[in-house]
mmCIF file of C-alpha atoms in Angstrom:
data_model
loop_
_atom_site.group_PDB
_atom_site.id
_atom_site.type_symbol
_atom_site.label_atom_id
_atom_site.label_comp_id
_atom_site.label_asym_id
_atom_site.label_seq_id
_atom_site.Cartn_x
_atom_site.Cartn_y
_atom_site.Cartn_z
ATOM 1 C CA MET A 1 -4.401 25.272 -1.598
ATOM 2 C CA ALA A 2 -6.455 25.851 -4.664
ATOM 3 C CA SER A 3 -6.864 22.185 -5.448
ATOM 4 C CA ARG A 4 -8.031 21.363 -1.958
ATOM 5 C CA PHE A 5 -10.517 24.190 -2.011
ATOM 6 C CA ALA A 6 -11.826 23.043 -5.319
ATOM 7 C CA ALA A 7 -12.033 19.520 -3.979
ATOM 8 C CA ARG A 8 -14.044 20.663 -0.967
ATOM 9 C CA LEU A 9 -16.367 22.658 -3.151
ATOM 10 C CA LEU A 10 -16.803 19.650 -5.339
ATOM 11 C CA LEU A 11 -17.525 17.464 -2.356
ATOM 12 C CA GLN A 12 -20.124 19.913 -1.060
ATOM 13 C CA ARG A 13 -21.795 20.097 -4.420
ATOM 14 C CA LEU A 14 -21.667 16.347 -4.697
ATOM 15 C CA SER A 15 -23.320 15.770 -1.339
ATOM 16 C CA THR A 16 -26.044 18.282 -2.169
ATOM 17 C CA LEU A 17 -26.721 16.632 -5.484
ATOM 18 C CA ARG A 18 -26.501 13.189 -4.001
ATOM 19 C CA ARG A 19 -29.013 14.080 -1.338
ATOM 20 C CA ALA A 20 -31.333 15.416 -3.983
ATOM 21 C CA ARG A 21 -31.102 12.523 -6.374
ATOM 22 C CA GLY A 22 -29.777 9.704 -4.255
ATOM 23 C CA THR A 23 -27.562 8.245 -6.935
ATOM 24 C CA SER A 24 -23.824 8.214 -7.217
ATOM 25 C CA SER A 25 -23.569 8.694 -10.952
ATOM 26 C CA ILE A 26 -24.270 12.386 -10.451
ATOM 27 C CA LEU A 27 -20.553 13.131 -10.199
ATOM 28 C CA VAL A 28 -20.080 11.714 -13.661
ATOM 29 C CA ALA A 29 -22.955 13.617 -15.128
ATOM 30 C CA SER A 30 -22.098 16.993 -13.732
ATOM 31 C CA GLU A 31 -18.334 17.041 -13.622
ATOM 32 C CA ALA A 32 -16.846 14.843 -16.294
ATOM 33 C CA PRO A 33 -17.700 14.862 -19.955
ATOM 34 C CA ALA A 34 -16.589 11.258 -20.456
ATOM 35 C CA ASP A 35 -19.004 8.441 -19.827
ATOM 36 C CA VAL A 36 -17.482 6.298 -17.158
ATOM 37 C CA GLY A 37 -20.544 4.181 -16.565
ATOM 38 C CA GLY A 38 -20.860 3.649 -12.858
ATOM 39 C CA GLY A 39 -20.646 4.662 -9.275
ATOM 40 C CA GLY A 40 -17.361 2.975 -8.640
ATOM 41 C CA LEU A 41 -15.488 4.218 -11.687
ATOM 42 C CA PHE A 42 -12.992 6.960 -11.284
ATOM 43 C CA SER A 43 -13.234 10.025 -13.415
ATOM 44 C CA PRO A 44 -10.737 12.689 -12.419
ATOM 45 C CA PRO A 45 -12.538 15.915 -11.587
ATOM 46 C CA GLY A 46 -11.246 19.419 -12.261
ATOM 47 C CA PRO A 47 -7.776 19.801 -10.835
ATOM 48 C CA TRP A 48 -6.700 16.347 -11.959
ATOM 49 C CA SER A 49 -7.874 16.525 -15.524
ATOM 50 C CA ALA A 50 -4.257 16.666 -16.630
ATOM 51 C CA LEU A 51 -3.911 13.028 -15.614
ATOM 52 C CA GLY A 52 -6.313 11.760 -18.237
ATOM 53 C CA PRO A 53 -8.620 8.811 -17.618
ATOM 54 C CA ARG A 54 -6.413 6.253 -19.288
ATOM 55 C CA CYS A 55 -3.331 7.065 -17.276
ATOM 56 C CA VAL A 56 -5.393 6.930 -14.118
ATOM 57 C CA SER A 57 -6.769 3.487 -14.761
ATOM 58 C CA ARG A 58 -3.368 2.089 -15.684
ATOM 59 C CA VAL A 59 -1.968 3.262 -12.442
ATOM 60 C CA SER A 60 -4.630 1.622 -10.332
ATOM 61 C CA PHE A 61 -4.149 -2.014 -11.266
ATOM 62 C CA SER A 62 -1.411 -4.394 -11.993
ATOM 63 C CA THR A 63 -1.594 -7.446 -14.181
ATOM 64 C CA ARG A 64 -0.811 -9.769 -11.308
ATOM 65 C CA PRO A 65 -3.863 -10.746 -9.278
ATOM 66 C CA SER A 66 -3.322 -10.023 -5.630
ATOM 67 C CA ALA A 67 -5.097 -9.195 -2.452
ATOM 68 C CA LEU A 68 -4.707 -5.542 -3.290
ATOM 69 C CA ASP A 69 -6.771 -5.936 -6.446
ATOM 70 C CA GLU A 70 -9.533 -7.675 -4.608
ATOM 71 C CA ARG A 71 -10.551 -4.527 -2.855
ATOM 72 C CA GLN A 72 -12.430 -1.988 -4.852
ATOM 73 C CA ASN A 73 -10.142 -0.755 -7.569
ATOM 74 C CA PRO A 74 -12.171 2.002 -9.128
ATOM 75 C CA ALA A 75 -12.543 0.537 -12.588
ATOM 76 C CA ALA A 76 -12.038 -3.121 -11.795
ATOM 77 C CA VAL A 77 -15.652 -3.806 -10.906
ATOM 78 C CA ASP A 78 -18.712 -2.043 -12.177
ATOM 79 C CA TYR A 79 -20.634 -2.089 -8.941
ATOM 80 C CA ARG A 80 -23.897 -1.196 -10.551
ATOM 81 C CA SER A 81 -23.880 -4.504 -12.318
ATOM 82 C CA LEU A 82 -23.617 -6.418 -9.047
ATOM 83 C CA MET A 83 -27.089 -5.484 -7.981
ATOM 84 C CA SER A 84 -29.445 -2.611 -8.373
ATOM 85 C CA GLU A 85 -29.340 0.175 -5.856
ATOM 86 C CA GLU A 86 -32.830 -0.624 -4.663
ATOM 87 C CA GLU A 87 -31.927 -4.267 -4.139
ATOM 88 C CA PHE A 88 -28.820 -3.263 -2.282
ATOM 89 C CA HIS A 89 -30.687 -0.932 0.031
ATOM 90 C CA ASN A 90 -33.307 -3.544 0.815
ATOM 91 C CA LEU A 91 -30.659 -6.138 1.571
ATOM 92 C CA ALA A 92 -28.410 -3.877 3.572
ATOM 93 C CA ASP A 93 -31.241 -2.273 5.486
ATOM 94 C CA GLU A 94 -32.537 -5.690 6.428
ATOM 95 C CA THR A 95 -29.133 -6.744 7.715
ATOM 96 C CA ILE A 96 -28.593 -3.549 9.644
ATOM 97 C CA HIS A 97 -32.082 -3.455 11.147
ATOM 98 C CA ASP A 98 -31.656 -7.015 12.215
ATOM 99 C CA LEU A 99 -28.356 -6.151 13.894
ATOM 100 C CA LEU A 100 -30.014 -3.186 15.575
ATOM 101 C CA GLU A 101 -32.675 -5.379 17.132
ATOM 102 C CA LYS A 102 -30.248 -8.031 18.253
ATOM 103 C CA PHE A 103 -27.860 -5.504 19.750
ATOM 104 C CA GLU A 104 -30.705 -3.913 21.664
ATOM 105 C CA GLU A 105 -31.815 -7.243 23.056
ATOM 106 C CA TYR A 106 -28.246 -8.119 23.911
ATOM 107 C CA GLY A 107 -27.870 -4.865 25.776
ATOM 108 C CA ASP A 108 -30.850 -5.718 27.909
ATOM 109 C CA ALA A 109 -29.346 -9.068 28.802
ATOM 110 C CA ILE A 110 -25.808 -8.021 29.720
ATOM 111 C CA GLN A 111 -24.145 -5.553 32.011
ATOM 112 C CA VAL A 112 -21.656 -3.368 30.161
ATOM 113 C CA ASP A 113 -21.009 0.166 31.319
ATOM 114 C CA GLY A 114 -21.865 2.712 28.694
ATOM 115 C CA TYR A 115 -23.624 0.215 26.415
ATOM 116 C CA GLU A 116 -25.606 2.173 23.884
ATOM 117 C CA VAL A 117 -27.162 1.407 20.539
ATOM 118 C CA ASP A 118 -27.845 4.278 18.168
ATOM 119 C CA TYR A 119 -29.430 4.256 14.774
ATOM 120 C CA GLY A 120 -29.688 7.411 12.716
ATOM 121 C CA ASN A 121 -29.306 8.271 9.044
ATOM 122 C CA HIS A 122 -28.878 4.589 8.264
ATOM 123 C CA VAL A 123 -25.785 4.461 10.472
ATOM 124 C CA LEU A 124 -25.736 1.945 13.300
ATOM 125 C CA THR A 125 -23.499 2.830 16.225
ATOM 126 C CA LEU A 126 -22.811 0.367 18.977
ATOM 127 C CA LYS A 127 -21.067 1.896 21.941
ATOM 128 C CA LEU A 128 -19.508 -0.438 24.446
ATOM 129 C CA GLY A 129 -18.308 2.208 26.844
ATOM 130 C CA SER A 130 -14.590 1.990 27.388
ATOM 131 C CA LEU A 131 -14.391 -1.197 25.315
ATOM 132 C CA GLY A 132 -14.826 0.819 22.141
ATOM 133 C CA THR A 133 -17.362 1.780 19.523
ATOM 134 C CA TYR A 134 -18.615 -0.010 16.427
ATOM 135 C CA VAL A 135 -19.937 1.883 13.445
ATOM 136 C CA ILE A 136 -21.828 0.079 10.724
ATOM 137 C CA ASN A 137 -23.090 1.876 7.655
ATOM 138 C CA LYS A 138 -24.037 1.395 4.041
ATOM 139 C CA GLN A 139 -21.803 2.435 1.181
ATOM 140 C CA ALA A 140 -24.263 2.418 -1.676
ATOM 141 C CA PRO A 141 -21.970 3.289 -4.601
ATOM 142 C CA ASN A 142 -19.882 0.191 -3.855
ATOM 143 C CA ARG A 143 -22.857 -1.906 -2.768
ATOM 144 C CA GLN A 144 -21.023 -2.530 0.480
ATOM 145 C CA ILE A 145 -21.569 -2.460 4.209
ATOM 146 C CA TRP A 146 -18.747 -0.704 5.991
ATOM 147 C CA LEU A 147 -17.706 -1.619 9.466
ATOM 148 C CA SER A 148 -15.438 0.170 11.873
ATOM 149 C CA SER A 149 -14.391 -2.033 14.757
ATOM 150 C CA PRO A 150 -12.329 -1.194 17.823
ATOM 151 C CA VAL A 151 -10.843 -4.691 17.502
ATOM 152 C CA SER A 152 -10.253 -5.259 13.819
ATOM 153 C CA GLY A 153 -10.376 -1.706 12.486
ATOM 154 C CA PRO A 154 -12.131 -0.803 9.234
ATOM 155 C CA SER A 155 -13.541 -3.439 6.880
ATOM 156 C CA ARG A 156 -15.792 -3.435 3.854
ATOM 157 C CA PHE A 157 -18.245 -6.211 3.178
ATOM 158 C CA ASP A 158 -19.616 -7.268 -0.175
ATOM 159 C CA TRP A 159 -22.729 -9.365 -0.600
ATOM 160 C CA ASP A 160 -21.961 -12.932 -1.494
ATOM 161 C CA ALA A 161 -25.108 -14.164 -3.204
ATOM 162 C CA THR A 162 -24.078 -17.825 -3.055
ATOM 163 C CA ALA A 163 -23.296 -17.906 0.625
ATOM 164 C CA LYS A 164 -25.979 -15.294 1.357
ATOM 165 C CA THR A 165 -23.642 -13.383 3.627
ATOM 166 C CA TRP A 166 -21.674 -10.177 3.659
ATOM 167 C CA VAL A 167 -17.982 -11.000 3.151
ATOM 168 C CA TYR A 168 -14.817 -8.939 3.489
ATOM 169 C CA ARG A 169 -12.790 -9.986 0.489
ATOM 170 C CA ARG A 170 -9.378 -9.403 1.999
ATOM 171 C CA THR A 171 -9.813 -11.636 5.002
ATOM 172 C CA LYS A 172 -12.780 -13.693 3.810
ATOM 173 C CA ALA A 173 -14.458 -12.794 7.096
ATOM 174 C CA ALA A 174 -18.244 -12.783 7.233
ATOM 175 C CA LEU A 175 -19.855 -9.769 8.846
ATOM 176 C CA LEU A 176 -22.180 -11.512 11.263
ATOM 177 C CA GLN A 177 -19.619 -14.080 12.363
ATOM 178 C CA LEU A 178 -17.031 -11.379 12.867
ATOM 179 C CA LEU A 179 -19.354 -9.307 15.014
ATOM 180 C CA GLU A 180 -20.501 -12.317 17.008
ATOM 181 C CA GLY A 181 -16.927 -13.257 17.800
ATOM 182 C CA GLU A 182 -15.694 -9.807 18.656
ATOM 183 C CA VAL A 183 -18.684 -8.502 20.609
ATOM 184 C CA GLY A 184 -19.092 -11.786 22.436
ATOM 185 C CA GLN A 185 -15.478 -11.654 23.507
ATOM 186 C CA LEU A 186 -15.480 -7.983 24.448
ATOM 187 C CA CYS A 187 -18.616 -8.198 26.545
ATOM 188 C CA GLY A 188 -17.985 -11.652 27.929
ATOM 189 C CA GLU A 189 -21.349 -13.034 26.835
ATOM 190 C CA PRO A 190 -22.025 -14.907 23.625
ATOM 191 C CA ILE A 191 -24.305 -13.217 21.132
ATOM 192 C CA SER A 192 -26.135 -14.703 18.188
ATOM 193 C CA LEU A 193 -26.563 -12.505 15.158
ATOM 194 C CA ARG A 194 -27.396 -14.987 12.470
ATOM 195 C CA MET B 1 -24.525 43.326 25.083
ATOM 196 C CA LEU B 2 -25.482 40.057 23.504
ATOM 197 C CA SER B 3 -24.231 41.035 20.051
ATOM 198 C CA PHE B 4 -20.915 42.233 21.495
ATOM 199 C CA SER B 5 -20.155 38.958 23.232
ATOM 200 C CA GLY B 6 -21.383 37.118 20.159
ATOM 201 C CA LYS B 7 -18.869 38.950 17.971
ATOM 202 C CA ARG B 8 -16.060 38.202 20.396
ATOM 203 C CA LEU B 9 -16.881 34.499 20.315
ATOM 204 C CA LEU B 10 -16.851 34.477 16.545
ATOM 205 C CA GLY B 11 -13.534 36.307 16.487
ATOM 206 C CA LEU B 12 -11.911 33.606 18.573
ATOM 207 C CA GLY B 13 -10.690 31.221 15.928
ATOM 208 C CA HIS B 14 -12.180 30.836 12.515
ATOM 209 C CA ARG B 15 -12.120 27.104 12.766
ATOM 210 C CA VAL B 16 -13.664 24.922 15.443
ATOM 211 C CA SER B 17 -10.985 22.571 16.683
ATOM 212 C CA ALA B 18 -11.160 19.568 18.934
ATOM 213 C CA ALA B 19 -9.626 21.649 21.685
ATOM 214 C CA ALA B 20 -12.669 23.886 21.809
ATOM 215 C CA VAL B 21 -15.414 21.364 21.116
ATOM 216 C CA VAL B 22 -15.868 18.173 23.050
ATOM 217 C CA GLY B 23 -16.591 15.080 21.004
ATOM 218 C CA ARG B 24 -17.290 16.015 17.432
ATOM 219 C CA GLY B 25 -14.272 18.100 16.440
ATOM 220 C CA TYR B 26 -11.223 17.086 14.487
ATOM 221 C CA HIS B 27 -8.162 16.266 16.531
ATOM 222 C CA GLU B 28 -5.596 19.062 16.498
ATOM 223 C CA ARG B 29 -3.162 16.942 14.495
ATOM 224 C CA VAL B 30 -5.730 16.583 11.760
ATOM 225 C CA VAL B 31 -6.332 20.314 11.794
ATOM 226 C CA ASP B 32 -2.575 20.870 11.674
ATOM 227 C CA HIS B 33 -2.226 18.801 8.504
ATOM 228 C CA TYR B 34 -5.085 20.734 7.014
ATOM 229 C CA ASP B 35 -3.751 24.172 7.976
ATOM 230 C CA ASN B 36 -0.128 23.369 7.205
ATOM 231 C CA PRO B 37 -0.255 21.007 4.288
ATOM 232 C CA ARG B 38 2.968 19.208 3.697
ATOM 233 C CA ASN B 39 4.029 17.314 0.607
ATOM 234 C CA VAL B 40 1.040 18.316 -1.452
ATOM 235 C CA GLY B 41 1.905 18.054 -5.093
ATOM 236 C CA SER B 42 2.640 15.863 -8.060
ATOM 237 C CA PHE B 43 5.569 14.082 -9.577
ATOM 238 C CA ASP B 44 5.820 13.149 -13.216
ATOM 239 C CA LYS B 45 4.206 9.749 -13.244
ATOM 240 C CA ASN B 46 6.155 8.795 -16.348
ATOM 241 C CA ASP B 47 9.411 9.240 -14.506
ATOM 242 C CA SER B 48 10.906 5.807 -13.982
ATOM 243 C CA SER B 49 11.824 6.548 -10.390
ATOM 244 C CA VAL B 50 8.264 7.525 -9.481
ATOM 245 C CA GLY B 51 5.606 5.169 -8.183
ATOM 246 C CA THR B 52 2.013 6.355 -8.144
ATOM 247 C CA GLY B 53 -0.736 4.922 -5.982
ATOM 248 C CA LEU B 54 -4.280 5.949 -6.766
ATOM 249 C CA VAL B 55 -7.006 4.609 -4.517
ATOM 250 C CA GLY B 56 -10.599 5.204 -3.696
ATOM 251 C CA ALA B 57 -13.540 6.421 -5.750
ATOM 252 C CA PRO B 58 -15.158 9.850 -5.837
ATOM 253 C CA ALA B 59 -18.591 8.321 -5.400
ATOM 254 C CA CYS B 60 -17.471 7.183 -1.974
ATOM 255 C CA GLY B 61 -16.188 10.634 -1.222
ATOM 256 C CA ASP B 62 -12.518 9.762 -0.984
ATOM 257 C CA VAL B 63 -9.750 9.607 -3.550
ATOM 258 C CA MET B 64 -6.075 9.605 -2.710
ATOM 259 C CA LYS B 65 -3.119 9.886 -5.012
ATOM 260 C CA LEU B 66 0.183 9.184 -3.297
ATOM 261 C CA GLN B 67 3.451 9.295 -5.197
ATOM 262 C CA ILE B 68 6.905 8.188 -4.175
ATOM 263 C CA ARG B 69 10.264 8.896 -5.709
ATOM 264 C CA VAL B 70 12.629 6.003 -5.212
ATOM 265 C CA ASP B 71 16.391 5.971 -5.358
ATOM 266 C CA GLU B 72 17.094 2.919 -7.461
ATOM 267 C CA GLU B 73 20.408 2.009 -5.902
ATOM 268 C CA SER B 74 19.421 2.137 -2.276
ATOM 269 C CA GLY B 75 15.765 1.234 -2.742
ATOM 270 C CA LYS B 76 14.899 4.114 -0.424
ATOM 271 C CA ILE B 77 12.059 6.527 -0.882
ATOM 272 C CA VAL B 78 13.684 9.915 -1.192
ATOM 273 C CA ASP B 79 10.581 11.999 -1.733
ATOM 274 C CA ALA B 80 6.827 11.683 -1.552
ATOM 275 C CA CYS B 81 3.804 13.777 -2.359
ATOM 276 C CA PHE B 82 0.067 13.436 -2.311
ATOM 277 C CA LYS B 83 -3.195 14.882 -3.528
ATOM 278 C CA THR B 84 -6.379 13.910 -1.811
ATOM 279 C CA PHE B 85 -10.015 14.566 -2.498
ATOM 280 C CA GLY B 86 -11.999 13.956 0.648
ATOM 281 C CA CYS B 87 -12.611 14.838 4.245
ATOM 282 C CA GLY B 88 -10.125 16.365 6.673
ATOM 283 C CA SER B 89 -9.284 12.936 8.071
ATOM 284 C CA ALA B 90 -8.535 11.582 4.610
ATOM 285 C CA ILE B 91 -6.309 14.543 3.798
ATOM 286 C CA ALA B 92 -4.472 14.221 7.100
ATOM 287 C CA SER B 93 -4.077 10.457 6.737
ATOM 288 C CA SER B 94 -2.482 10.732 3.317
ATOM 289 C CA SER B 95 -0.357 13.658 4.467
ATOM 290 C CA VAL B 96 0.941 11.595 7.388
ATOM 291 C CA ALA B 97 1.577 8.730 5.002
ATOM 292 C CA THR B 98 3.850 10.883 2.806
ATOM 293 C CA GLU B 99 5.757 12.042 5.872
ATOM 294 C CA TRP B 100 6.257 8.532 7.154
ATOM 295 C CA VAL B 101 7.475 6.999 3.892
ATOM 296 C CA LYS B 102 10.239 9.496 3.302
ATOM 297 C CA GLY B 103 13.681 8.091 3.950
ATOM 298 C CA LYS B 104 12.434 4.547 4.336
ATOM 299 C CA LYS B 105 13.055 1.525 2.178
ATOM 300 C CA MET B 106 10.191 0.211 0.138
ATOM 301 C CA GLU B 107 9.906 -3.026 2.085
ATOM 302 C CA GLU B 108 9.711 -1.028 5.277
ATOM 303 C CA VAL B 109 6.827 1.188 4.214
ATOM 304 C CA LEU B 110 4.733 -1.833 3.330
ATOM 305 C CA SER B 111 4.512 -2.509 7.040
ATOM 306 C CA ILE B 112 2.938 0.862 7.809
ATOM 307 C CA LYS B 113 -0.471 -0.005 9.203
ATOM 308 C CA ASN B 114 -3.675 1.973 9.071
ATOM 309 C CA THR B 115 -3.986 1.494 12.832
ATOM 310 C CA GLU B 116 -0.801 3.484 13.396
ATOM 311 C CA ILE B 117 -2.021 6.342 11.235
ATOM 312 C CA ALA B 118 -5.405 6.299 12.948
ATOM 313 C CA LYS B 119 -3.817 6.334 16.368
ATOM 314 C CA HIS B 120 -1.449 9.160 15.464
ATOM 315 C CA LEU B 121 -4.378 11.293 14.320
ATOM 316 C CA SER B 122 -6.801 10.091 16.987
ATOM 317 C CA LEU B 123 -9.305 9.264 14.295
ATOM 318 C CA PRO B 124 -12.814 8.500 15.518
ATOM 319 C CA PRO B 125 -14.326 5.105 14.574
ATOM 320 C CA VAL B 126 -16.220 6.445 11.583
ATOM 321 C CA LYS B 127 -12.968 7.787 10.062
ATOM 322 C CA LEU B 128 -10.881 4.640 10.374
ATOM 323 C CA HIS B 129 -11.670 3.955 6.735
ATOM 324 C CA CYS B 130 -9.591 6.994 5.771
ATOM 325 C CA SER B 131 -6.483 5.593 7.405
ATOM 326 C CA MET B 132 -7.049 2.276 5.644
ATOM 327 C CA LEU B 133 -7.176 4.111 2.343
ATOM 328 C CA ALA B 134 -3.862 5.802 3.149
ATOM 329 C CA GLU B 135 -2.277 2.428 3.867
ATOM 330 C CA ASP B 136 -3.651 1.162 0.568
ATOM 331 C CA ALA B 137 -2.250 4.211 -1.224
ATOM 332 C CA ILE B 138 1.241 3.509 0.075
ATOM 333 C CA LYS B 139 1.037 -0.110 -1.049
ATOM 334 C CA ALA B 140 -0.319 0.893 -4.429
ATOM 335 C CA ALA B 141 2.524 3.368 -4.974
ATOM 336 C CA VAL B 142 5.152 0.771 -4.139
ATOM 337 C CA LYS B 143 3.464 -1.756 -6.364
ATOM 338 C CA ASP B 144 3.349 0.690 -9.246
ATOM 339 C CA TYR B 145 7.044 1.498 -8.924
ATOM 340 C CA GLU B 146 7.947 -2.183 -8.899
ATOM 341 C CA ALA B 147 5.745 -2.914 -11.875
ATOM 342 C CA LYS B 148 7.401 -0.119 -13.785
ATOM 343 C CA LYS B 149 10.841 -1.326 -12.837
ATOM 344 C CA ALA B 150 10.025 -4.851 -13.962
ATOM 345 C CA LYS B 151 8.676 -3.530 -17.219
ATOM 346 C CA HIS B 152 11.807 -1.499 -17.878
ATOM 347 C CA LEU B 153 14.005 -4.468 -17.118
ATOM 348 C CA GLY B 154 11.902 -6.543 -19.458
ATOM 349 C CA ASN B 155 12.247 -3.952 -22.203
ATOM 350 C CA ALA B 156 15.984 -3.690 -21.710
ATOM 351 C CA GLU B 157 16.365 -7.447 -21.975
ATOM 352 C CA ALA B 158 14.277 -7.592 -25.070
ATOM 353 C CA ALA B 159 16.396 -4.861 -26.643
ATOM 354 C CA GLN B 160 19.576 -6.777 -25.847
ATOM 355 C CA VAL B 161 18.164 -9.952 -27.352
ATOM 356 C CA GLU B 162 17.265 -8.071 -30.494
ATOM 357 C CA LYS B 163 20.733 -6.656 -30.842
ATOM 358 C CA ALA B 164 22.245 -10.109 -30.527
#
């Protein structure tokens, strides 16, 4: 399909550019003439230009506040204003490195078949053998930490500066508490991540 | 000798599928949705029977547009289409979503969970987020249709009041 091919090409170009410059606004600069001001904002590339930016944004929200709006609607939150990219990386890296250490220690203390902790390309993978695999990574454009859990599925955590924790808006769950609860239960031994 | 066997290997399938590669390949269902795209397309979003759900952000690498056409009387989704910008798992997830919503009532499709999509496609942990996006797209499409319907009803009432 022409549109899919174009989309893949776009994605390849985007990842190359992103690797080179490390910022998400590249898509805006290179593909769309309109200024959409931020990593999280949606600007329809090539094949979708017929939609028009205004129609797109109208479609994404409703006037009623709801749980659905609380997740990242493309134009609802300008993520760049939440914190700078550098600040985000420092914060997220600290959290993830801390988790890495604690998971490694935990692994030494317990007996779970196939327990393995991997950290590469800023992605933390915690394998619990047949119990499942956790993947924790940064999502810089949204200033979020993304988690994939064999228990609770995918979730996306935003930094709550007041509580000083990463919180998943939909369920109000805090990252560290969630992991403590799930991993502790799966492996049968309590773990402290805070 | 080496080049001959090398050529034969390359000739065997232009795409690496999960069947051939252990671990890192896409599941064959995902490949199937990619090779045989179903329901790719667009409805007129101004059509009153069409609900459009647009989710994701290109900066994250995933954008899905899922549209439903609803029969007003029965409240059933008679047709659905999608366009997705993203990885194979994202494309397959939204493709599966359009297949699953067809013929169902709107209340029913709201109960389609990302876990079911992920299981159907055997998505690896790192791709669970794609199935979540597909679930969100369905919900957004339904919500859009209902918002439009409410707006039309509101307009019709206002017109009647004016006449009176």
